[in-house]
Amino acid sequence: MSSRTKPSGLTVAVLGADGYIGWPMAMHLSRQGHRVVAVDNLARRRWDREGGTYSLVPIATMARRVARWRQLTGREIIWRRADMRDFRAVDALMAEFRPQAVIHFAEQRSAPFSMIDRAHAVLTQENNVVGTLNLLFAIRDQVPDCHLIKLGTMGEYGTPNIDIEEGYLEIEHNGRRDRLPFPKVAGSFYHLSKVHDSNNIYFATRAWGVRATDLNQGVVYGVDTEDTVLHPELSTRFDFDSIWGTALNRFCAQAAVGEPLTVYGKGGQTRGFLDLRDTMACITLALHNPAERGECRVFNQFTEQFSVRELAALVAKVRESHGLKTEISHLPNPRVELEEHYYNAKHQHLLDLGLEPHYLADTLLESVIARVESLRDRVDRVLLEAPSVSWKRGGNEIWERYSGQGVSSDPVKGALAG
Ligand SMILES: NC(=O)c1ccc[n+]([C@@H]2O[C@H](COP(=O)([O-])OP(=O)(O)OC[C@H]3O[C@@H](n4cnc5c(N)ncnc54)[C@H](O)[C@@H]3O)[C@@H](O)[C@H]2O)c1
């Protein structure tokens, strides 16, 4: 991969650094010589404990991770526990470290979680929208030249019957032309929180001259980067349950314990996907080629499109080519979404900056299947049962079954001590 410029020594705040993407990102930037401030409120570990979910790959505490990273590489990642909803904490972080860039992952990121009930919808939108607003004000007041790189999602766009552009649409209406934000018809209260964030960020770029890159990211897969493989305590999380796991991760877990892959509805739901290593590369490209003051740049961050049906077929094909038997079955869809639709989303900007993608068909075995197979004794089948949150009725059978009674299994079962 080539990037136009390769600065090092930037101070970069990684918000949500205890998460699936945030932790490998913190290491990736530290390896490149940037001064990394890793921030998280550990909410995700709490939501796991409350719901009886856990990472299939054992994960170490943040304290252990940064200590192990320092011991193996001699590099320092500065770890701070802080909640994005706490404006004083966010403002103080910006004032203390004066980052040149902030990479913002720190949000509640599960659509089913946001659809459980009113409380979870409110929690999601409050957590995400207030956190991002706090950050925008702190950037305005403390570090106005700082580049905000914000993780949005391709799900903000929904599934329109036209091509999806990268953030903006040139339109002609009643004889007049304009370039306007692409219409967004999101499919859950989580996805809507990202739409609200995008509007707030766009406004802050116009009103205050904030420089921003809004990354509409596809579904990320894989757990290994050149840094996570250095030591088990540097691993990142792998979610496979029906609240936090992606369809691909769930399929691989189902197959590993000998259950059929369960496709919701007809399985024609099509989405963008990318390898975790490409996420690292895309965000680094955005960091090294920053937005201008007052610019709100939007990149569609994915490399390939698949329908759920195609994903299941690909998992089955790759497994079968290695002698692993796999069945596919269909379940009623708990979501309200189109099950067959047109989908053609542009994703040129990051390729123009030099991204060289990995492709799922080439890496599925090593990036997901083999890892899940090696951990299949840790798969709790309860978490693979029929979809637990209905978009129409809400509710979460797993939540209801276990709340107040402990959890289905130790959520940090086998987690590395520390
Ligand atoms: N994983 C994907 O496939 C995917 C796809 C598209 C977009 N995204 C976006 O990328 C970002 C990272 O996703 P992920 O999969 O790493 O999620 P994750 O849940 O693994 O990590 C998010 C982290 O943010 C932290 N966090 C949440 N609210 C916080 C708050 N108020 N203050 C401080 N920390 C807080 C959590 O504790 C968690 O460690 C999210 O914003 C998500 O919406 C992810």
Short mmCIF file of C-alpha atoms and ligand atoms in Angstrom, two decimals:
data_model
loop_
_atom_site.label_atom_id
_atom_site.label_comp_id
_atom_site.label_asym_id
_atom_site.label_seq_id
_atom_site.Cartn_x
_atom_site.Cartn_y
_atom_site.Cartn_z
CA MET A 1 0.00 0.00 0.00
CA SER A 2 1.26 3.47 -0.71
CA SER A 3 0.01 6.62 0.93
CA ARG A 4 0.82 10.07 -0.35
CA THR A 5 2.39 11.16 2.90
CA LYS A 6 3.60 9.11 5.84
CA PRO A 7 4.01 11.37 8.84
CA SER A 8 4.95 9.83 12.14
CA GLY A 9 5.01 11.26 15.61
CA LEU A 10 1.43 12.58 15.54
CA THR A 11 -0.49 12.55 18.79
CA VAL A 12 -3.60 10.47 18.08
CA ALA A 13 -6.45 9.79 20.52
CA VAL A 14 -8.13 6.44 19.88
CA LEU A 15 -11.56 6.54 21.52
CA GLY A 16 -13.13 3.12 22.11
CA ALA A 17 -9.66 1.57 22.33
CA ASP A 18 -10.81 -1.48 24.30
CA GLY A 19 -13.05 -2.55 21.41
CA TYR A 20 -12.74 -4.99 18.54
CA ILE A 21 -11.28 -2.43 16.13
CA GLY A 22 -9.99 0.18 18.60
CA TRP A 23 -7.39 -2.06 20.26
CA PRO A 24 -5.64 -3.26 17.05
CA MET A 25 -5.84 0.32 15.74
CA ALA A 26 -4.07 1.64 18.85
CA MET A 27 -1.24 -0.87 18.36
CA HIS A 28 -1.05 -0.24 14.60
CA LEU A 29 -0.58 3.50 15.10
CA SER A 30 1.87 3.00 17.97
CA ARG A 31 3.95 0.70 15.73
CA GLN A 32 4.06 3.50 13.15
CA GLY A 33 5.63 5.86 15.65
CA HIS A 34 2.56 7.85 16.62
CA ARG A 35 1.92 8.86 20.24
CA VAL A 36 -1.30 7.00 21.02
CA VAL A 37 -3.74 7.92 23.78
CA ALA A 38 -6.14 4.98 24.21
CA VAL A 39 -9.48 5.89 25.80
CA ASP A 40 -12.48 3.73 26.76
CA ASN A 41 -15.07 3.57 29.55
CA LEU A 42 -15.17 -0.27 29.38
CA ALA A 43 -18.94 -0.11 28.76
CA ARG A 44 -18.76 -2.95 26.30
CA ARG A 45 -17.38 -5.38 28.91
CA ARG A 46 -20.26 -4.35 31.20
CA TRP A 47 -22.88 -4.89 28.45
CA ASP A 48 -21.40 -8.35 27.92
CA ARG A 49 -21.70 -9.19 31.62
CA GLU A 50 -25.31 -7.93 31.69
CA GLY A 51 -26.37 -9.93 28.65
CA GLY A 52 -24.40 -13.13 29.13
CA THR A 53 -22.29 -12.61 26.00
CA TYR A 54 -18.50 -12.81 25.72
CA SER A 55 -15.64 -12.72 23.27
CA LEU A 56 -14.83 -16.12 21.80
CA VAL A 57 -11.17 -15.10 21.69
CA PRO A 58 -10.08 -14.49 25.31
CA ILE A 59 -9.15 -10.85 25.82
CA ALA A 60 -6.87 -9.29 28.41
CA THR A 61 -7.63 -6.15 30.41
CA MET A 62 -6.46 -2.82 29.01
CA ALA A 63 -3.82 -2.57 31.73
CA ARG A 64 -2.37 -5.93 30.69
CA ARG A 65 -2.57 -5.14 27.01
CA VAL A 66 -0.60 -1.91 27.22
CA ALA A 67 1.93 -3.49 29.60
CA ARG A 68 2.48 -6.42 27.21
CA TRP A 69 2.75 -4.06 24.23
CA ARG A 70 5.39 -2.00 26.05
CA GLN A 71 7.32 -5.12 27.07
CA LEU A 72 7.33 -6.60 23.53
CA THR A 73 7.90 -3.45 21.48
CA GLY A 74 9.33 -0.85 23.83
CA ARG A 75 6.48 1.46 22.75
CA GLU A 76 4.11 3.29 25.06
CA ILE A 77 0.33 3.40 24.61
CA ILE A 78 -1.15 5.86 27.11
CA TRP A 79 -4.31 4.29 28.61
CA ARG A 80 -7.10 6.45 30.06
CA ARG A 81 -10.50 5.32 31.31
CA ALA A 82 -13.06 7.99 30.40
CA ASP A 83 -16.69 8.19 29.36
CA MET A 84 -17.52 10.17 26.21
CA ARG A 85 -20.79 11.24 27.82
CA ASP A 86 -18.81 13.14 30.45
CA PHE A 87 -18.03 16.48 28.79
CA ARG A 88 -15.52 17.54 31.44
CA ALA A 89 -13.55 14.33 30.93
CA VAL A 90 -13.54 14.67 27.12
CA ASP A 91 -12.62 18.35 27.27
CA ALA A 92 -9.83 17.62 29.77
CA LEU A 93 -8.42 14.85 27.53
CA MET A 94 -8.25 17.19 24.55
CA ALA A 95 -6.65 19.92 26.69
CA GLU A 96 -4.08 17.57 28.23
CA PHE A 97 -2.90 15.69 25.13
CA ARG A 98 -3.74 18.20 22.33
CA PRO A 99 -4.12 15.44 19.69
CA GLN A 100 -3.61 16.25 16.01
CA ALA A 101 -6.18 13.54 15.23
CA VAL A 102 -8.96 11.75 17.06
CA ILE A 103 -10.24 8.37 15.87
CA HIS A 104 -13.69 7.90 17.35
CA PHE A 105 -14.91 4.30 17.74
CA ALA A 106 -16.47 4.81 21.19
CA GLU A 107 -20.11 4.01 20.58
CA GLN A 108 -22.72 1.33 21.30
CA ARG A 109 -22.55 -0.54 18.02
CA SER A 110 -25.17 -3.29 18.00
CA ALA A 111 -28.42 -2.85 16.07
CA PRO A 112 -30.23 -5.68 17.96
CA PHE A 113 -29.10 -4.18 21.31
CA SER A 114 -30.67 -0.86 20.31
CA MET A 115 -33.95 -2.63 19.43
CA ILE A 116 -34.42 -4.57 22.71
CA ASP A 117 -36.69 -1.97 24.30
CA ARG A 118 -37.09 1.75 24.91
CA ALA A 119 -34.29 1.80 27.50
CA HIS A 120 -31.75 0.28 25.10
CA ALA A 121 -32.80 2.60 22.26
CA VAL A 122 -32.40 5.62 24.55
CA LEU A 123 -29.08 4.34 25.92
CA THR A 124 -27.75 3.86 22.38
CA GLN A 125 -28.75 7.25 21.08
CA GLU A 126 -27.74 9.10 24.24
CA ASN A 127 -24.39 7.34 24.41
CA ASN A 128 -23.56 7.84 20.76
CA VAL A 129 -25.05 11.24 19.97
CA VAL A 130 -24.05 12.93 23.25
CA GLY A 131 -20.55 11.42 23.13
CA THR A 132 -19.95 12.73 19.61
CA LEU A 133 -21.41 16.15 20.44
CA ASN A 134 -19.15 16.40 23.50
CA LEU A 135 -16.19 15.56 21.30
CA LEU A 136 -17.12 18.19 18.70
CA PHE A 137 -17.32 20.92 21.35
CA ALA A 138 -14.04 19.80 22.96
CA ILE A 139 -12.32 19.91 19.55
CA ARG A 140 -13.75 23.37 18.86
CA ASP A 141 -12.59 24.72 22.22
CA GLN A 142 -9.28 22.92 22.79
CA VAL A 143 -7.82 21.69 19.50
CA PRO A 144 -9.60 23.40 16.57
CA ASP A 145 -7.06 22.13 14.03
CA CYS A 146 -7.51 18.48 15.10
CA HIS A 147 -8.71 16.01 12.44
CA LEU A 148 -11.77 14.04 13.56
CA ILE A 149 -11.96 10.56 12.02
CA LYS A 150 -15.36 9.19 12.97
CA LEU A 151 -16.62 5.66 12.46
CA GLY A 152 -20.04 5.68 10.88
CA THR A 153 -21.62 2.74 9.09
CA MET A 154 -22.80 1.82 5.60
CA GLY A 155 -26.09 1.00 7.36
CA GLU A 156 -26.77 4.75 7.55
CA TYR A 157 -27.80 4.69 3.89
CA GLY A 158 -30.22 1.77 4.11
CA THR A 159 -30.91 0.00 0.82
CA PRO A 160 -32.11 2.63 -1.70
CA ASN A 161 -33.08 1.53 -5.20
CA ILE A 162 -30.32 3.74 -6.65
CA ASP A 163 -26.50 3.65 -6.48
CA ILE A 164 -25.15 4.77 -3.10
CA GLU A 165 -22.61 7.59 -3.52
CA GLU A 166 -19.85 8.46 -1.04
CA GLY A 167 -21.72 10.79 1.27
CA TYR A 168 -23.05 13.34 -1.20
CA LEU A 169 -25.41 13.32 -4.16
CA GLU A 170 -25.40 15.74 -7.10
CA ILE A 171 -29.08 16.36 -7.75
CA GLU A 172 -31.19 18.42 -10.12
CA HIS A 173 -34.63 19.42 -8.88
CA ASN A 174 -37.08 21.71 -10.67
CA GLY A 175 -34.29 22.95 -12.92
CA ARG A 176 -31.79 23.74 -10.12
CA ARG A 177 -28.70 21.74 -9.11
CA ASP A 178 -27.03 21.14 -5.75
CA ARG A 179 -24.65 18.73 -3.97
CA LEU A 180 -26.42 17.49 -0.87
CA PRO A 181 -25.83 14.80 1.75
CA PHE A 182 -26.97 11.44 0.39
CA PRO A 183 -30.45 10.55 1.75
CA LYS A 184 -30.25 8.16 4.70
CA VAL A 185 -32.95 5.62 5.50
CA ALA A 186 -31.37 3.72 8.38
CA GLY A 187 -32.77 0.44 9.66
CA SER A 188 -32.43 0.54 13.48
CA PHE A 189 -32.11 3.01 16.36
CA TYR A 190 -28.37 2.23 16.38
CA HIS A 191 -27.98 3.08 12.69
CA LEU A 192 -30.05 6.20 13.24
CA SER A 193 -27.65 7.30 16.02
CA LYS A 194 -24.92 7.30 13.37
CA VAL A 195 -27.09 9.36 11.00
CA HIS A 196 -27.59 11.93 13.78
CA ASP A 197 -23.82 11.93 14.42
CA SER A 198 -23.15 12.51 10.72
CA ASN A 199 -25.51 15.49 10.64
CA ASN A 200 -23.92 16.97 13.77
CA ILE A 201 -20.41 16.50 12.37
CA TYR A 202 -21.34 18.07 9.01
CA PHE A 203 -22.80 21.04 10.85
CA ALA A 204 -19.67 21.45 13.03
CA THR A 205 -17.45 21.50 9.92
CA ARG A 206 -19.59 24.28 8.42
CA ALA A 207 -20.13 26.27 11.61
CA TRP A 208 -16.70 25.97 13.26
CA GLY A 209 -14.34 24.83 10.53
CA VAL A 210 -13.73 21.43 12.15
CA ARG A 211 -11.87 19.04 9.83
CA ALA A 212 -13.69 15.70 9.64
CA THR A 213 -13.64 12.37 7.88
CA ASP A 214 -16.84 10.38 8.33
CA LEU A 215 -16.14 6.74 7.49
CA ASN A 216 -19.21 4.81 6.49
CA GLN A 217 -17.79 1.44 7.29
CA GLY A 218 -19.04 -1.95 6.14
CA VAL A 219 -19.06 -5.10 8.25
CA VAL A 220 -15.57 -5.94 9.51
CA TYR A 221 -14.28 -9.54 9.75
CA GLY A 222 -11.11 -11.24 10.97
CA VAL A 223 -9.20 -11.03 14.25
CA ASP A 224 -5.54 -11.20 13.35
CA THR A 225 -3.28 -8.28 12.55
CA GLU A 226 0.51 -8.21 12.62
CA ASP A 227 0.24 -6.92 16.20
CA THR A 228 -2.54 -9.05 17.72
CA VAL A 229 -0.64 -12.24 16.81
CA LEU A 230 2.43 -11.22 18.80
CA HIS A 231 1.01 -12.49 22.11
CA PRO A 232 -2.34 -13.88 23.40
CA GLU A 233 -2.66 -10.80 25.64
CA LEU A 234 -2.68 -8.60 22.52
CA SER A 235 -5.69 -10.39 20.98
CA THR A 236 -8.81 -8.50 20.04
CA ARG A 237 -12.37 -9.62 20.65
CA PHE A 238 -14.48 -11.94 18.48
CA ASP A 239 -18.28 -11.74 18.90
CA PHE A 240 -20.43 -14.59 17.64
CA ASP A 241 -23.78 -14.26 19.46
CA SER A 242 -26.98 -12.84 17.99
CA ILE A 243 -26.62 -9.44 19.72
CA TRP A 244 -23.01 -8.49 18.97
CA GLY A 245 -21.82 -10.98 16.37
CA THR A 246 -22.00 -10.44 12.62
CA ALA A 247 -23.79 -13.01 10.43
CA LEU A 248 -20.40 -14.24 9.20
CA ASN A 249 -19.04 -14.81 12.71
CA ARG A 250 -22.26 -16.51 13.78
CA PHE A 251 -22.17 -18.82 10.74
CA CYS A 252 -18.60 -19.86 11.53
CA ALA A 253 -19.48 -20.54 15.19
CA GLN A 254 -22.61 -22.51 14.21
CA ALA A 255 -20.63 -24.60 11.76
CA ALA A 256 -17.86 -25.22 14.30
CA VAL A 257 -20.32 -26.81 16.77
CA GLY A 258 -22.06 -28.82 14.04
CA GLU A 259 -25.22 -26.73 13.76
CA PRO A 260 -26.75 -25.46 10.51
CA LEU A 261 -25.96 -21.88 9.43
CA THR A 262 -29.18 -19.94 10.03
CA VAL A 263 -29.97 -17.40 7.31
CA TYR A 264 -32.66 -14.89 8.34
CA GLY A 265 -35.47 -14.75 5.75
CA LYS A 266 -34.56 -15.09 2.08
CA GLY A 267 -30.97 -13.97 2.69
CA GLY A 268 -30.85 -11.47 -0.17
CA GLN A 269 -29.88 -8.67 2.29
CA THR A 270 -26.67 -7.28 0.76
CA ARG A 271 -24.00 -5.33 2.65
CA GLY A 272 -20.40 -4.14 2.26
CA PHE A 273 -17.58 -6.05 4.02
CA LEU A 274 -13.89 -5.56 4.77
CA ASP A 275 -10.97 -7.31 6.47
CA LEU A 276 -9.83 -5.94 9.86
CA ARG A 277 -6.39 -5.33 8.34
CA ASP A 278 -8.01 -3.18 5.64
CA THR A 279 -9.81 -1.19 8.35
CA MET A 280 -6.38 -0.42 9.84
CA ALA A 281 -5.11 0.58 6.41
CA CYS A 282 -8.13 2.78 5.56
CA ILE A 283 -8.02 4.69 8.83
CA THR A 284 -4.27 5.17 8.51
CA LEU A 285 -4.77 6.54 4.99
CA ALA A 286 -7.38 8.97 6.28
CA LEU A 287 -5.03 10.00 9.11
CA HIS A 288 -2.06 10.58 6.83
CA ASN A 289 -4.15 12.48 4.26
CA PRO A 290 -6.29 14.69 6.51
CA ALA A 291 -9.43 16.61 5.63
CA GLU A 292 -9.09 20.37 5.16
CA ARG A 293 -10.36 22.84 7.76
CA GLY A 294 -14.15 23.05 7.33
CA GLU A 295 -14.28 19.94 5.15
CA CYS A 296 -16.61 17.03 5.94
CA ARG A 297 -15.21 14.19 3.86
CA VAL A 298 -17.20 10.97 3.58
CA PHE A 299 -15.57 7.68 2.56
CA ASN A 300 -17.49 4.44 2.09
CA GLN A 301 -15.11 2.07 3.84
CA PHE A 302 -15.60 -1.46 2.51
CA THR A 303 -14.02 -3.59 -0.18
CA GLU A 304 -16.63 -6.16 -1.28
CA GLN A 305 -20.41 -6.70 -1.23
CA PHE A 306 -22.13 -9.96 -0.26
CA SER A 307 -25.70 -11.01 0.41
CA VAL A 308 -26.30 -13.07 3.58
CA ARG A 309 -27.13 -16.04 1.34
CA GLU A 310 -23.81 -15.66 -0.52
CA LEU A 311 -21.92 -15.45 2.76
CA ALA A 312 -23.47 -18.66 4.05
CA ALA A 313 -22.68 -20.39 0.74
CA LEU A 314 -19.08 -19.16 0.86
CA VAL A 315 -18.59 -20.43 4.44
CA ALA A 316 -20.05 -23.80 3.44
CA LYS A 317 -17.88 -24.01 0.30
CA VAL A 318 -14.61 -23.13 2.05
CA ARG A 319 -15.34 -25.53 4.91
CA GLU A 320 -16.34 -28.34 2.57
CA SER A 321 -13.15 -27.90 0.53
CA HIS A 322 -11.34 -28.73 3.80
CA GLY A 323 -13.53 -31.73 4.57
CA LEU A 324 -15.75 -29.90 7.09
CA LYS A 325 -19.45 -30.62 6.57
CA THR A 326 -21.86 -27.65 6.71
CA GLU A 327 -25.66 -27.26 6.41
CA ILE A 328 -27.66 -24.10 5.73
CA SER A 329 -31.21 -23.45 6.99
CA HIS A 330 -33.55 -20.44 6.85
CA LEU A 331 -35.30 -18.79 9.86
CA PRO A 332 -37.99 -16.08 9.95
CA ASN A 333 -36.28 -12.68 9.81
CA PRO A 334 -36.55 -10.80 13.16
CA ARG A 335 -35.66 -7.51 11.45
CA VAL A 336 -37.77 -5.18 9.36
CA GLU A 337 -35.70 -4.91 6.18
CA LEU A 338 -35.87 -5.70 2.46
CA GLU A 339 -34.76 -9.28 1.85
CA GLU A 340 -34.22 -8.82 -1.89
CA HIS A 341 -33.05 -5.43 -3.15
CA TYR A 342 -30.76 -3.48 -5.45
CA TYR A 343 -27.41 -2.64 -3.85
CA ASN A 344 -24.53 -0.85 -5.50
CA ALA A 345 -22.46 1.32 -3.17
CA LYS A 346 -19.49 3.33 -4.44
CA HIS A 347 -16.19 2.91 -2.57
CA GLN A 348 -13.57 4.63 -4.66
CA HIS A 349 -12.05 7.30 -2.40
CA LEU A 350 -9.93 4.95 -0.25
CA LEU A 351 -8.76 3.01 -3.32
CA ASP A 352 -7.68 6.37 -4.79
CA LEU A 353 -5.62 6.99 -1.65
CA GLY A 354 -3.81 3.68 -2.16
CA LEU A 355 -5.80 0.95 -0.37
CA GLU A 356 -4.85 -2.57 -1.51
CA PRO A 357 -7.70 -4.81 -0.27
CA HIS A 358 -7.70 -8.35 1.03
CA TYR A 359 -10.58 -10.46 -0.33
CA LEU A 360 -12.80 -12.71 1.78
CA ALA A 361 -12.68 -15.75 -0.51
CA ASP A 362 -8.86 -15.76 -0.21
CA THR A 363 -8.70 -15.27 3.56
CA LEU A 364 -11.91 -16.72 5.07
CA LEU A 365 -10.26 -19.92 6.21
CA GLU A 366 -7.37 -18.28 8.07
CA SER A 367 -9.15 -15.07 9.11
CA VAL A 368 -12.25 -16.63 10.68
CA ILE A 369 -12.94 -20.35 10.19
CA ALA A 370 -9.67 -21.76 11.53
CA ARG A 371 -9.72 -19.45 14.54
CA VAL A 372 -13.29 -20.40 15.46
CA GLU A 373 -12.57 -24.11 14.99
CA SER A 374 -9.66 -23.86 17.41
CA LEU A 375 -11.95 -22.25 20.02
CA ARG A 376 -15.12 -24.27 19.46
CA ASP A 377 -15.19 -25.59 23.05
CA ARG A 378 -15.80 -22.01 24.19
CA VAL A 379 -18.93 -21.58 22.01
CA ASP A 380 -22.05 -21.39 24.20
CA ARG A 381 -24.84 -22.82 22.01
CA VAL A 382 -27.47 -20.81 23.92
CA LEU A 383 -26.04 -17.70 22.29
CA LEU A 384 -26.54 -19.22 18.83
CA GLU A 385 -30.21 -20.01 19.36
CA ALA A 386 -32.98 -18.44 17.28
CA PRO A 387 -32.67 -14.64 16.81
CA SER A 388 -33.45 -13.10 20.13
CA VAL A 389 -34.50 -9.51 19.34
CA SER A 390 -37.51 -8.83 17.15
CA TRP A 391 -37.63 -5.42 15.41
CA LYS A 392 -41.44 -5.44 15.89
CA ARG A 393 -41.79 -6.81 19.42
CA GLY A 394 -38.38 -5.93 20.87
CA GLY A 395 -37.40 -8.20 23.74
CA ASN A 396 -34.42 -10.39 24.14
CA GLU A 397 -35.02 -13.95 25.21
CA ILE A 398 -31.46 -14.42 26.35
CA TRP A 399 -31.59 -11.21 28.38
CA GLU A 400 -34.90 -12.21 29.94
CA ARG A 401 -33.78 -15.74 30.66
CA TYR A 402 -30.63 -14.80 32.49
CA SER A 403 -31.00 -11.27 33.83
CA GLY A 404 -30.91 -11.23 37.60
CA GLN A 405 -29.80 -14.88 37.66
CA GLY A 406 -26.19 -14.52 36.66
CA VAL A 407 -25.38 -15.34 33.08
CA SER A 408 -25.48 -18.37 30.83
CA SER A 409 -21.78 -18.84 31.24
CA ASP A 410 -18.95 -16.83 32.66
CA PRO A 411 -18.79 -13.87 30.22
CA VAL A 412 -15.06 -13.68 30.60
CA LYS A 413 -14.69 -17.43 30.65
CA GLY A 414 -11.05 -18.22 30.12
CA ALA A 415 -10.21 -14.54 29.92
CA LEU A 416 -6.58 -13.80 30.54
CA ALA A 417 -6.20 -12.74 34.12
CA GLY A 418 -5.22 -9.24 35.06
N1 LIG B 1 -17.33 -3.95 13.84
C1 LIG B 1 -17.92 -3.62 12.70
O1 LIG B 1 -18.15 -4.49 11.83
C2 LIG B 1 -18.33 -2.21 12.44
C3 LIG B 1 -18.96 -1.89 11.22
C4 LIG B 1 -19.31 -0.58 10.95
C5 LIG B 1 -19.06 0.41 11.89
N2 LIG B 1 -18.46 0.09 13.07
C6 LIG B 1 -18.20 1.16 14.04
O2 LIG B 1 -16.85 1.12 14.45
C7 LIG B 1 -16.75 1.47 15.82
C8 LIG B 1 -15.99 0.38 16.56
O3 LIG B 1 -16.69 -0.86 16.42
P1 LIG B 1 -16.23 -2.15 17.22
O4 LIG B 1 -16.74 -3.31 16.48
O5 LIG B 1 -14.79 -2.04 17.56
O6 LIG B 1 -17.12 -1.98 18.56
P2 LIG B 1 -16.82 -2.47 20.05
O7 LIG B 1 -18.13 -2.54 20.76
O8 LIG B 1 -15.96 -3.67 20.05
O9 LIG B 1 -15.94 -1.25 20.62
C9 LIG B 1 -16.49 0.00 20.97
C10 LIG B 1 -15.77 0.46 22.22
O10 LIG B 1 -16.28 1.75 22.58
C11 LIG B 1 -16.42 1.80 23.97
N3 LIG B 1 -17.43 2.81 24.31
C12 LIG B 1 -18.76 2.77 24.02
N4 LIG B 1 -19.36 3.87 24.51
C13 LIG B 1 -18.40 4.61 25.13
C14 LIG B 1 -18.41 5.83 25.83
N5 LIG B 1 -19.54 6.51 26.05
N6 LIG B 1 -17.24 6.31 26.31
C15 LIG B 1 -16.07 5.62 26.13
N7 LIG B 1 -16.01 4.43 25.47
C16 LIG B 1 -17.18 3.94 24.98
C17 LIG B 1 -16.81 0.39 24.39
O11 LIG B 1 -16.52 0.11 25.75
C18 LIG B 1 -16.02 -0.47 23.42
O12 LIG B 1 -14.78 -0.88 23.97
C19 LIG B 1 -18.17 1.67 16.32
O13 LIG B 1 -18.47 3.05 16.35
C20 LIG B 1 -19.02 0.96 15.30
O14 LIG B 1 -20.29 1.53 15.20
C21 LIG B 1 -18.09 -1.20 13.36
#
